[in-house]
Amino acid sequence: MVDDDMVDYARSLRANGVPVPVIARKLVIASGKNQGKRPSVATVYRILAEDALANSAT
């Protein structure tokens, strides 16, 4: 499960030019059945894309 803190951290890392695979290695899932594991690179791309769409729509 991706929470708002994870999205904010991923967004700030990406804004600083950190590559998405490196961002995926820095994030840790905080709750749910995958707690303590790292999200896939595809998941990080998806949450960044969804965040960008949400921000461009407002």
Short mmCIF file of N, CA and C in Angstrom, two decimals:
data_model
loop_
_atom_site.label_atom_id
_atom_site.label_comp_id
_atom_site.label_asym_id
_atom_site.label_seq_id
_atom_site.Cartn_x
_atom_site.Cartn_y
_atom_site.Cartn_z
N MET A 1 0.83 -1.16 0.00
CA MET A 1 0.00 0.00 0.00
C MET A 1 0.89 1.25 0.00
N VAL A 2 0.58 2.15 -0.86
CA VAL A 2 1.35 3.39 -0.99
C VAL A 2 0.62 4.48 -0.20
N ASP A 3 1.32 5.12 0.71
CA ASP A 3 0.69 6.19 1.49
C ASP A 3 1.18 7.55 1.00
N ASP A 4 0.56 8.59 1.53
CA ASP A 4 0.88 9.95 1.09
C ASP A 4 2.32 10.34 1.38
N ASP A 5 2.86 9.87 2.50
CA ASP A 5 4.25 10.19 2.83
C ASP A 5 5.20 9.59 1.80
N MET A 6 4.90 8.37 1.35
CA MET A 6 5.73 7.71 0.35
C MET A 6 5.69 8.47 -0.98
N VAL A 7 4.50 8.93 -1.35
CA VAL A 7 4.35 9.70 -2.59
C VAL A 7 5.12 11.02 -2.50
N ASP A 8 5.00 11.69 -1.36
CA ASP A 8 5.71 12.96 -1.16
C ASP A 8 7.23 12.77 -1.24
N TYR A 9 7.72 11.70 -0.60
CA TYR A 9 9.15 11.43 -0.61
C TYR A 9 9.63 11.09 -2.02
N ALA A 10 8.86 10.26 -2.74
CA ALA A 10 9.21 9.91 -4.11
C ALA A 10 9.22 11.15 -5.00
N ARG A 11 8.22 12.00 -4.82
CA ARG A 11 8.14 13.23 -5.62
C ARG A 11 9.34 14.14 -5.35
N SER A 12 9.73 14.28 -4.09
CA SER A 12 10.86 15.16 -3.78
C SER A 12 12.17 14.58 -4.31
N LEU A 13 12.33 13.27 -4.23
CA LEU A 13 13.54 12.66 -4.79
C LEU A 13 13.59 12.85 -6.31
N ARG A 14 12.46 12.65 -6.97
CA ARG A 14 12.40 12.79 -8.43
C ARG A 14 12.68 14.24 -8.84
N ALA A 15 12.18 15.19 -8.05
CA ALA A 15 12.42 16.61 -8.35
C ALA A 15 13.90 16.95 -8.23
N ASN A 16 14.62 16.20 -7.41
CA ASN A 16 16.06 16.41 -7.26
C ASN A 16 16.88 15.62 -8.27
N GLY A 17 16.20 14.97 -9.22
CA GLY A 17 16.90 14.28 -10.29
C GLY A 17 17.32 12.85 -9.99
N VAL A 18 16.78 12.28 -8.92
CA VAL A 18 17.12 10.90 -8.58
C VAL A 18 16.40 9.95 -9.55
N PRO A 19 17.10 8.99 -10.15
CA PRO A 19 16.46 8.05 -11.06
C PRO A 19 15.41 7.19 -10.34
N VAL A 20 14.37 6.81 -11.06
CA VAL A 20 13.27 6.05 -10.47
C VAL A 20 13.72 4.72 -9.86
N PRO A 21 14.63 3.95 -10.48
CA PRO A 21 15.06 2.71 -9.82
C PRO A 21 15.72 2.96 -8.45
N VAL A 22 16.42 4.07 -8.31
CA VAL A 22 17.04 4.40 -7.02
C VAL A 22 15.95 4.80 -6.02
N ILE A 23 14.95 5.53 -6.48
CA ILE A 23 13.83 5.90 -5.61
C ILE A 23 13.15 4.64 -5.08
N ALA A 24 12.92 3.67 -5.96
CA ALA A 24 12.26 2.42 -5.56
C ALA A 24 13.05 1.70 -4.47
N ARG A 25 14.37 1.78 -4.53
CA ARG A 25 15.20 1.13 -3.50
C ARG A 25 15.16 1.87 -2.18
N LYS A 26 14.82 3.17 -2.19
CA LYS A 26 14.79 3.96 -0.96
C LYS A 26 13.45 3.87 -0.24
N LEU A 27 12.39 3.52 -0.96
CA LEU A 27 11.06 3.48 -0.36
C LEU A 27 10.80 2.13 0.31
N VAL A 28 10.03 2.14 1.39
CA VAL A 28 9.63 0.93 2.09
C VAL A 28 8.13 1.01 2.36
N ILE A 29 7.41 -0.05 2.05
CA ILE A 29 5.97 -0.09 2.27
C ILE A 29 5.72 -0.18 3.78
N ALA A 30 4.89 0.74 4.30
CA ALA A 30 4.70 0.85 5.74
C ALA A 30 3.56 0.02 6.29
N SER A 31 2.62 -0.40 5.45
CA SER A 31 1.48 -1.16 5.97
C SER A 31 0.96 -2.12 4.91
N GLY A 32 0.08 -3.00 5.35
CA GLY A 32 -0.49 -3.98 4.43
C GLY A 32 0.28 -5.29 4.43
N LYS A 33 -0.10 -6.17 3.51
CA LYS A 33 0.52 -7.50 3.50
C LYS A 33 1.98 -7.47 3.04
N ASN A 34 2.38 -6.41 2.35
CA ASN A 34 3.77 -6.27 1.88
C ASN A 34 4.59 -5.34 2.76
N GLN A 35 4.16 -5.17 4.00
CA GLN A 35 4.84 -4.27 4.93
C GLN A 35 6.32 -4.66 5.05
N GLY A 36 7.17 -3.65 4.98
CA GLY A 36 8.60 -3.86 5.11
C GLY A 36 9.31 -4.16 3.80
N LYS A 37 8.55 -4.37 2.73
CA LYS A 37 9.15 -4.65 1.42
C LYS A 37 9.24 -3.36 0.63
N ARG A 38 9.95 -3.43 -0.46
CA ARG A 38 10.12 -2.27 -1.33
C ARG A 38 9.15 -2.36 -2.52
N PRO A 39 8.61 -1.23 -2.96
CA PRO A 39 7.73 -1.26 -4.13
C PRO A 39 8.55 -1.52 -5.40
N SER A 40 7.89 -2.04 -6.41
CA SER A 40 8.58 -2.28 -7.68
C SER A 40 8.84 -0.94 -8.38
N VAL A 41 9.74 -0.97 -9.33
CA VAL A 41 10.03 0.23 -10.12
C VAL A 41 8.77 0.66 -10.87
N ALA A 42 8.00 -0.30 -11.37
CA ALA A 42 6.76 0.02 -12.08
C ALA A 42 5.77 0.74 -11.17
N THR A 43 5.70 0.34 -9.92
CA THR A 43 4.81 0.99 -8.96
C THR A 43 5.24 2.44 -8.73
N VAL A 44 6.53 2.67 -8.64
CA VAL A 44 7.03 4.03 -8.44
C VAL A 44 6.71 4.89 -9.66
N TYR A 45 6.93 4.35 -10.86
CA TYR A 45 6.56 5.10 -12.07
C TYR A 45 5.07 5.43 -12.06
N ARG A 46 4.23 4.46 -11.65
CA ARG A 46 2.78 4.67 -11.64
C ARG A 46 2.40 5.75 -10.64
N ILE A 47 2.94 5.70 -9.42
CA ILE A 47 2.53 6.70 -8.43
C ILE A 47 3.02 8.10 -8.82
N LEU A 48 4.19 8.17 -9.46
CA LEU A 48 4.67 9.49 -9.92
C LEU A 48 3.81 10.00 -11.08
N ALA A 49 3.40 9.11 -11.97
CA ALA A 49 2.56 9.52 -13.10
C ALA A 49 1.17 9.95 -12.61
N GLU A 50 0.60 9.19 -11.69
CA GLU A 50 -0.71 9.55 -11.14
C GLU A 50 -0.64 10.88 -10.40
N ASP A 51 0.43 11.09 -9.69
CA ASP A 51 0.62 12.34 -8.96
C ASP A 51 0.75 13.51 -9.94
N ALA A 52 1.49 13.30 -11.02
CA ALA A 52 1.65 14.36 -12.02
C ALA A 52 0.33 14.69 -12.69
N LEU A 53 -0.48 13.67 -12.97
CA LEU A 53 -1.79 13.91 -13.57
C LEU A 53 -2.71 14.66 -12.62
N ALA A 54 -2.68 14.28 -11.36
CA ALA A 54 -3.52 14.94 -10.36
C ALA A 54 -3.12 16.41 -10.20
N ASN A 55 -1.82 16.67 -10.23
CA ASN A 55 -1.35 18.05 -10.06
C ASN A 55 -1.61 18.90 -11.30
N SER A 56 -1.58 18.29 -12.48
CA SER A 56 -1.83 19.07 -13.69
C SER A 56 -3.33 19.35 -13.88
N ALA A 57 -4.19 18.53 -13.26
CA ALA A 57 -5.62 18.72 -13.39
C ALA A 57 -6.12 19.84 -12.48
N THR A 58 -5.36 20.18 -11.47
CA THR A 58 -5.81 21.23 -10.53
C THR A 58 -5.25 22.57 -10.86
#
